[in-house]
Amino acid sequence: MTITPELIAQHQLTQGEYDKIVSLLGREPSYTELGVFSVMWSEHCSYKSSRIHLKKLPTEGKYVVQGPGENAGIIGIGGGWVVAFKIESHNHPSYIEPFQGAATGVGGILRDIFTMGARPIAVMDSLRFGPPVNSPVADRNKHILEGVVSGISHYGNCFGVPTVGGECVFEECYSANPLVNVFALGVCKADEVFFARASGIGNPVIYVGARTGRDGIHGASMASAEFTEESKQKRPNVQVGDPFLEKLLLEACVEAMKTGAIVAIQDMGAAGLTSSSCEMGSRGNVGIDLDLDKVPQRETGMTAYEMLLSESQERMLIVAAKGREEEIFAVFRKWGLEAATVGVVTDDGKLRIRHLGNVVAEIPNRALADEAPKYDRPHNVRPHRRAPLAPPEHIHFPKDLNQALRKLVASPDLCSKRWIWEQYDYQVRTNTIVGPGSDAAVVRVKETDTSIAMSLDGNGRYCYLDPREGAKLAVAECCRNLATTGALPVAATNNLNFGNPERPEIMAQLVEAVEGIAEACAHFETPITGGNVSLYNETLGEGIYPTPVLGIIGVMKTAVPAPVRFPHTDLTLVLLGGLGSTHSLRFGATQYAKVVLNELWGLPPHLDMAYEKRVHEAMREVAERGLAQSAHDLSDGGLAVALSESCTNEIGARVTITPAERVEFTLFGEAPSRILISTWDAAQIEEIALRHDVECLTIGVTITERLQIGDESEMWIDLATSELRQQFENSLPRLFQTPHAQ
Amino acid sequence: MKVGVIVFPGSNCDHDAWYAINRNLHGGLHGSAEFIWHQSADLGGVDAVMLPGGFSYGDYLRCGAIARFSPVMAAVKKFAASGGLVLGVCNGFQILVEAGLLPGALLRNENLKFVCREVALRTETSHSPFTSKLSKGQVLHIPVAHGEGRYFADERTLDELEAEDRVAFRYVDNPNGSLRDIAGILNKERNVMGMMPHPERACDSLMGSTEGLAIFQSMLSAVPALTK
């Protein structure tokens, strides 16, 4: 077949990129080779628009065992154990086919973890959808959410990994570009980590797991294009997941790894056979010969092109020690899985593909895996934003603050997500000390006395107003969440969700956000050990808010941390970090501005990173000394919402404060660096705060059955806790029309 | 007491059961658990058998419908017929029902959604080797995690279960639409029990509840001759 400009364009390659292929090969590529290049050089696989900026991220630290470049990052947790973790997006497939898109997103990241030798013990999800109410496409948004949630539930529950937390936020900009970012974490012994680095000339290459079919062909290039009206025609590009098969694959891989016969192993994710073989070859500086006739196939008559680009799920590629193949085959037979020798490691550094007796592709591994184009896309413009800087001239602040608070706690962003997380098995493997619905999830590592705290955070509104500050605030919030449970943040992973990088004002958002993350991760000593970039989140020219999502993990001694909710009455309430302040310029990003005023303006909250870090240090000391009866960080919705979330049906609070600004700013401002603590011993907490040079303000006491907030003369909020809880808990079930069962 | 935890392809609460029995039950002094692969034809001299939760064979057909044909199930049936203690939890309960060791069926939850939640269970009988350490009416807090846990049987069977004191546990607040709030039942001989809630998840204070331990402790006291 002749390669025409049309064919090149269909493969989403530019003429320049095509010329580079020709010069790397020293000849015109075959059709099959063109297909292989097109996926490996897609934005999804090559990070061609983001690579030069990702270099700015800090990647080293004393806990880091493996930074970016492998299937997942690895962190030492002491006692001879490590954890592997990473976040990955499955945004585009989840829009086209929500259930399978989300399910295979979970499957993909789980394989990234267990390919390193680590057994997955926790999953979290960061989700973004269009609003389920007050949107022209509310019904479709709800349909997408229901599909995504049941896809995650289906895959994670059956595989047997607990989904322990996450976040779910709604904005109109996600209506046609939902975000599904899945984080997974696994554990293994430090000396039993596996890498995806092929070695040993003559070693066999073994294919294990599901058979190859025609599903998901060009999935990676689909994820690198904007959506158009025709996108829905791409449904066959979405893969179908089989969590049962993945569970067997996990058990078989873990068992096969123990034989010592595995040299290298990598899962087949995007671009399946192609990426796993050329990446393993490139990392090990060796060549790989594959004979496609030996690949287990689900369909007949598949071409080399189809097999190489298939994204059939639940497959792995193993480089075994020569002569020990049978040990591996025996394990896979036991688990009822297919395994076949499909190739061999060679010394010429090339990926050579044979099909029906012919060599159909012959490409240097490095050309595919490492020599993809790298673009410094123009970004010297102001990041895209349409929101005004100044507050609207006539803001109508409703008088009834009780009603404002009711509205806020029941709003889709702030309300309880129980309706979602009860569909996930968040306990399987019996490690979940703190599950969904708290600031951070905490999962114990049974073999040690250490537990891992983890948190996901991203705020598109903040980042839209200022990508750099918004990104820093996400890092700060994750670390604050961890500190609230008493954990020390040690490492991070990030998922960068943005629009079309070929637009300078979008590229500027990306660059600003990456630099913000770099600065904050360096400051909070949480190096980035891996992650994912998802670009082209645009439909018909409309992009999403810039949405970097951070996943940060921390370590702590295994113990039950203080809960979010007040356990008793008569406890003293303190605000570690102080009341904070909110200028009107910085009130436009708040949930109050969104939910009550329906406005967006100004800048995100002001963050002082040095102060923030001192608050975390003070909090960890408070936790360590067991002084907190409850602890909850202030974030979306501010003080009044944090207080509401800490109330139970029976226990509320009486809070007296003296605002230096508009009451709404004090109640609903979202200044960072603040943690609400209930305690028997405020004096000791004050002493700790003083030593760490942070404010600590006593604001009230816990009481029965009411939440009351006011100053000396006036009560602004006075609500029954049972009513608040009802608003908080019933909102999602009402939207999705299933009455809350409790 | 040596408990054989059966491992089907797709079992995923097998490690949890193992851990609860080996580590949480009296600090491991009295209970010990070992795994039994689904293709084993014999149980290797265990004192009790536990069928754990999970998705045996993916549960793509009807939950437990394929697992019941596993070679090990013939041995489990023989063991049960000879009076051995058999506990099925969640998917294990579904398998026991499919295997005909317990009556009825477990249908999809009433709201068609998976539910993971701590529930309150009322003990309905202490006359069984699984509940002897509990008193009738005692409430336990134990989690459920299932998509198909709605207990169903015809009226006659339900009446019979009640008349013969074979309802072991009922939900205080029914999470799945089970008929007569049934959460766990016994066979006629009272040596086989199936329940949807997961007692192995409620054996460690770190997990928020230790109220599931009483079920294992009851089993322990039922095999005193073998307890050291």
Short mmCIF file of C-alpha atoms in Angstrom, two decimals, chain B residues 16-216:
data_model
loop_
_atom_site.label_atom_id
_atom_site.label_comp_id
_atom_site.label_asym_id
_atom_site.label_seq_id
_atom_site.Cartn_x
_atom_site.Cartn_y
_atom_site.Cartn_z
CA ASP B 16 -9.41 -12.02 54.75
CA ALA B 17 -10.90 -15.20 56.21
CA TRP B 18 -7.43 -16.68 56.57
CA TYR B 19 -6.21 -13.57 58.38
CA ALA B 20 -9.21 -13.34 60.70
CA ILE B 21 -8.90 -16.98 61.78
CA ASN B 22 -5.11 -17.08 62.03
CA ARG B 23 -4.43 -13.64 63.43
CA ASN B 24 -7.54 -12.25 65.09
CA LEU B 25 -9.08 -15.31 66.69
CA HIS B 26 -7.57 -15.56 70.18
CA GLY B 27 -4.32 -14.23 68.84
CA GLY B 28 -3.93 -17.31 66.68
CA LEU B 29 -3.67 -19.69 69.62
CA HIS B 30 -6.77 -21.70 68.87
CA GLY B 31 -7.72 -21.20 65.30
CA SER B 32 -5.74 -21.97 62.22
CA ALA B 33 -6.79 -21.66 58.62
CA GLU B 34 -5.38 -23.13 55.47
CA PHE B 35 -6.31 -22.72 51.84
CA ILE B 36 -7.87 -25.56 49.86
CA TRP B 37 -7.65 -25.25 46.06
CA HIS B 38 -10.96 -25.80 44.25
CA GLN B 39 -9.58 -28.78 42.35
CA SER B 40 -8.74 -30.78 45.50
CA ALA B 41 -10.82 -33.88 45.89
CA ASP B 42 -10.27 -34.11 49.64
CA LEU B 43 -10.24 -31.64 52.48
CA GLY B 44 -7.17 -32.93 54.27
CA GLY B 45 -8.59 -33.48 57.73
CA VAL B 46 -9.92 -30.01 58.54
CA ASP B 47 -12.37 -29.46 61.41
CA ALA B 48 -14.47 -26.93 59.53
CA VAL B 49 -14.83 -25.53 56.05
CA MET B 50 -15.34 -21.93 55.03
CA LEU B 51 -16.52 -20.87 51.59
CA PRO B 52 -15.34 -17.25 51.30
CA GLY B 53 -16.72 -14.25 49.46
CA GLY B 54 -15.73 -13.14 46.00
CA PHE B 55 -16.81 -13.71 42.43
CA SER B 56 -16.18 -17.39 41.80
CA TYR B 57 -15.67 -17.92 38.07
CA GLY B 58 -16.52 -14.26 37.62
CA ASP B 59 -20.15 -14.96 38.56
CA TYR B 60 -21.01 -14.14 34.98
CA LEU B 61 -23.79 -16.73 34.97
CA ARG B 62 -25.71 -16.92 38.26
CA CYS B 63 -23.62 -16.35 41.39
CA GLY B 64 -22.21 -19.68 42.54
CA ALA B 65 -23.79 -21.58 39.66
CA ILE B 66 -20.47 -22.74 38.27
CA ALA B 67 -18.55 -23.05 41.52
CA ARG B 68 -20.90 -25.77 42.68
CA PHE B 69 -19.46 -28.04 40.00
CA SER B 70 -15.89 -27.60 41.27
CA PRO B 71 -14.27 -30.90 42.28
CA VAL B 72 -13.89 -29.70 45.87
CA MET B 73 -17.65 -29.29 46.26
CA ALA B 74 -18.19 -33.04 46.20
CA ALA B 75 -15.83 -33.28 49.16
CA VAL B 76 -17.58 -30.38 50.91
CA LYS B 77 -20.95 -32.10 50.47
CA LYS B 78 -19.59 -35.33 51.90
CA PHE B 79 -18.04 -33.42 54.78
CA ALA B 80 -21.35 -31.68 55.49
CA ALA B 81 -23.26 -34.98 55.30
CA SER B 82 -20.95 -36.42 57.93
CA GLY B 83 -21.73 -33.54 60.28
CA GLY B 84 -18.74 -31.28 59.53
CA LEU B 85 -19.17 -27.54 60.04
CA VAL B 86 -19.53 -25.56 56.82
CA LEU B 87 -19.77 -21.77 56.81
CA GLY B 88 -20.54 -19.92 53.59
CA VAL B 89 -20.15 -16.15 53.54
CA CYS B 90 -21.48 -13.95 50.73
CA ASN B 91 -20.41 -15.74 47.54
CA GLY B 92 -19.94 -18.80 49.78
CA PHE B 93 -23.62 -18.56 50.81
CA GLN B 94 -24.59 -18.26 47.14
CA ILE B 95 -22.58 -21.40 46.35
CA LEU B 96 -24.15 -23.36 49.22
CA VAL B 97 -27.58 -22.47 47.90
CA GLU B 98 -26.65 -23.44 44.34
CA ALA B 99 -25.17 -26.69 45.64
CA GLY B 100 -28.44 -27.51 47.40
CA LEU B 101 -26.88 -27.53 50.85
CA LEU B 102 -29.18 -24.68 51.85
CA PRO B 103 -32.66 -23.82 50.54
CA GLY B 104 -33.72 -20.74 48.60
CA ALA B 105 -31.89 -18.39 46.28
CA LEU B 106 -30.01 -15.09 46.37
CA LEU B 107 -31.33 -12.60 43.85
CA ARG B 108 -30.09 -9.22 42.72
CA ASN B 109 -30.49 -6.52 45.33
CA GLU B 110 -33.82 -4.79 45.17
CA ASN B 111 -32.33 -1.50 43.92
CA LEU B 112 -30.12 -3.40 41.42
CA LYS B 113 -26.97 -1.90 42.90
CA PHE B 114 -24.00 -3.35 44.76
CA VAL B 115 -24.03 -2.29 48.40
CA CYS B 116 -21.10 -2.11 50.81
CA ARG B 117 -22.19 -0.96 54.26
CA GLU B 118 -21.99 -1.91 57.90
CA VAL B 119 -25.37 -3.31 58.91
CA ALA B 120 -26.98 -4.29 62.19
CA LEU B 121 -27.84 -8.00 62.41
CA ARG B 122 -30.19 -9.50 64.95
CA THR B 123 -29.24 -12.95 66.18
CA GLU B 124 -32.31 -15.15 65.81
CA THR B 125 -31.04 -18.32 67.43
CA SER B 126 -28.18 -19.35 69.64
CA HIS B 127 -28.93 -23.02 68.99
CA SER B 128 -26.26 -23.69 66.42
CA PRO B 129 -22.52 -24.30 66.36
CA PHE B 130 -22.13 -20.92 64.63
CA THR B 131 -24.13 -18.83 67.08
CA SER B 132 -23.76 -20.58 70.44
CA LYS B 133 -21.67 -17.72 71.86
CA LEU B 134 -24.42 -15.26 71.00
CA SER B 135 -27.73 -14.76 72.70
CA LYS B 136 -31.02 -14.57 70.88
CA GLY B 137 -31.80 -10.95 70.04
CA GLN B 138 -28.16 -9.87 70.31
CA VAL B 139 -27.32 -7.28 67.67
CA LEU B 140 -24.05 -7.51 65.73
CA HIS B 141 -22.50 -4.82 63.55
CA ILE B 142 -21.02 -6.50 60.51
CA PRO B 143 -20.53 -5.23 56.94
CA VAL B 144 -22.30 -6.46 53.83
CA ALA B 145 -20.76 -6.15 50.36
CA HIS B 146 -22.78 -7.72 47.58
CA GLY B 147 -24.81 -7.12 44.46
CA GLU B 148 -26.91 -10.27 44.74
CA GLY B 149 -27.89 -10.82 48.33
CA ARG B 150 -31.68 -10.65 48.31
CA TYR B 151 -32.72 -13.87 50.00
CA PHE B 152 -35.66 -15.51 48.30
CA ALA B 153 -37.58 -18.73 48.94
CA ASP B 154 -41.21 -19.78 48.60
CA GLU B 155 -43.57 -19.15 51.47
CA ARG B 156 -43.55 -22.76 52.59
CA THR B 157 -39.78 -22.86 52.82
CA LEU B 158 -39.72 -19.57 54.70
CA ASP B 159 -42.34 -20.84 57.15
CA GLU B 160 -40.37 -24.03 57.58
CA LEU B 161 -37.13 -22.14 58.23
CA GLU B 162 -38.86 -20.14 60.91
CA ALA B 163 -40.70 -23.09 62.43
CA GLU B 164 -37.49 -25.06 62.68
CA ASP B 165 -35.54 -22.11 64.14
CA ARG B 166 -33.22 -22.10 61.18
CA VAL B 167 -33.05 -18.35 60.56
CA ALA B 168 -29.69 -17.48 62.10
CA PHE B 169 -29.63 -13.71 61.46
CA ARG B 170 -32.01 -11.01 60.29
CA TYR B 171 -31.21 -7.49 59.13
CA VAL B 172 -32.42 -4.79 61.48
CA ASP B 173 -32.55 -2.46 58.47
CA ASN B 174 -32.85 -4.56 55.32
CA PRO B 175 -30.25 -3.40 52.74
CA ASN B 176 -31.23 -5.59 49.79
CA GLY B 177 -34.89 -6.56 49.94
CA SER B 178 -34.37 -10.03 51.42
CA LEU B 179 -37.63 -11.76 52.23
CA ARG B 180 -38.47 -11.59 55.93
CA ASP B 181 -35.20 -9.65 56.42
CA ILE B 182 -33.24 -12.89 56.31
CA ALA B 183 -29.44 -12.45 56.38
CA GLY B 184 -28.32 -15.96 57.32
CA ILE B 185 -29.80 -19.45 57.54
CA LEU B 186 -28.99 -22.95 58.77
CA ASN B 187 -29.60 -26.34 57.21
CA LYS B 188 -31.88 -28.86 58.90
CA GLU B 189 -28.98 -30.55 60.70
CA ARG B 190 -27.66 -27.13 61.81
CA ASN B 191 -24.07 -27.83 60.73
CA VAL B 192 -24.19 -25.70 57.57
CA MET B 193 -24.72 -21.96 57.75
CA GLY B 194 -24.83 -19.38 54.97
CA MET B 195 -24.87 -15.63 55.56
CA MET B 196 -24.47 -12.59 53.30
CA PRO B 197 -22.69 -10.30 55.83
CA HIS B 198 -18.94 -10.73 56.27
CA PRO B 199 -17.97 -11.71 59.84
CA GLU B 200 -14.30 -11.95 58.80
CA ARG B 201 -14.36 -8.20 58.16
CA ALA B 202 -15.45 -7.55 61.74
CA CYS B 203 -12.68 -9.28 63.68
CA ASP B 204 -10.18 -6.47 64.19
CA SER B 205 -10.72 -3.21 66.05
CA LEU B 206 -8.72 -1.44 63.33
CA MET B 207 -11.56 -2.31 60.95
CA GLY B 208 -14.13 -0.73 63.25
CA SER B 209 -15.85 -3.83 64.66
CA THR B 210 -14.88 -7.09 66.36
CA GLU B 211 -18.43 -8.37 66.56
CA GLY B 212 -17.89 -11.01 63.90
CA LEU B 213 -15.46 -12.89 66.12
CA ALA B 214 -18.29 -14.48 68.10
CA ILE B 215 -19.24 -16.59 65.09
CA PHE B 216 -15.74 -18.06 64.79
#
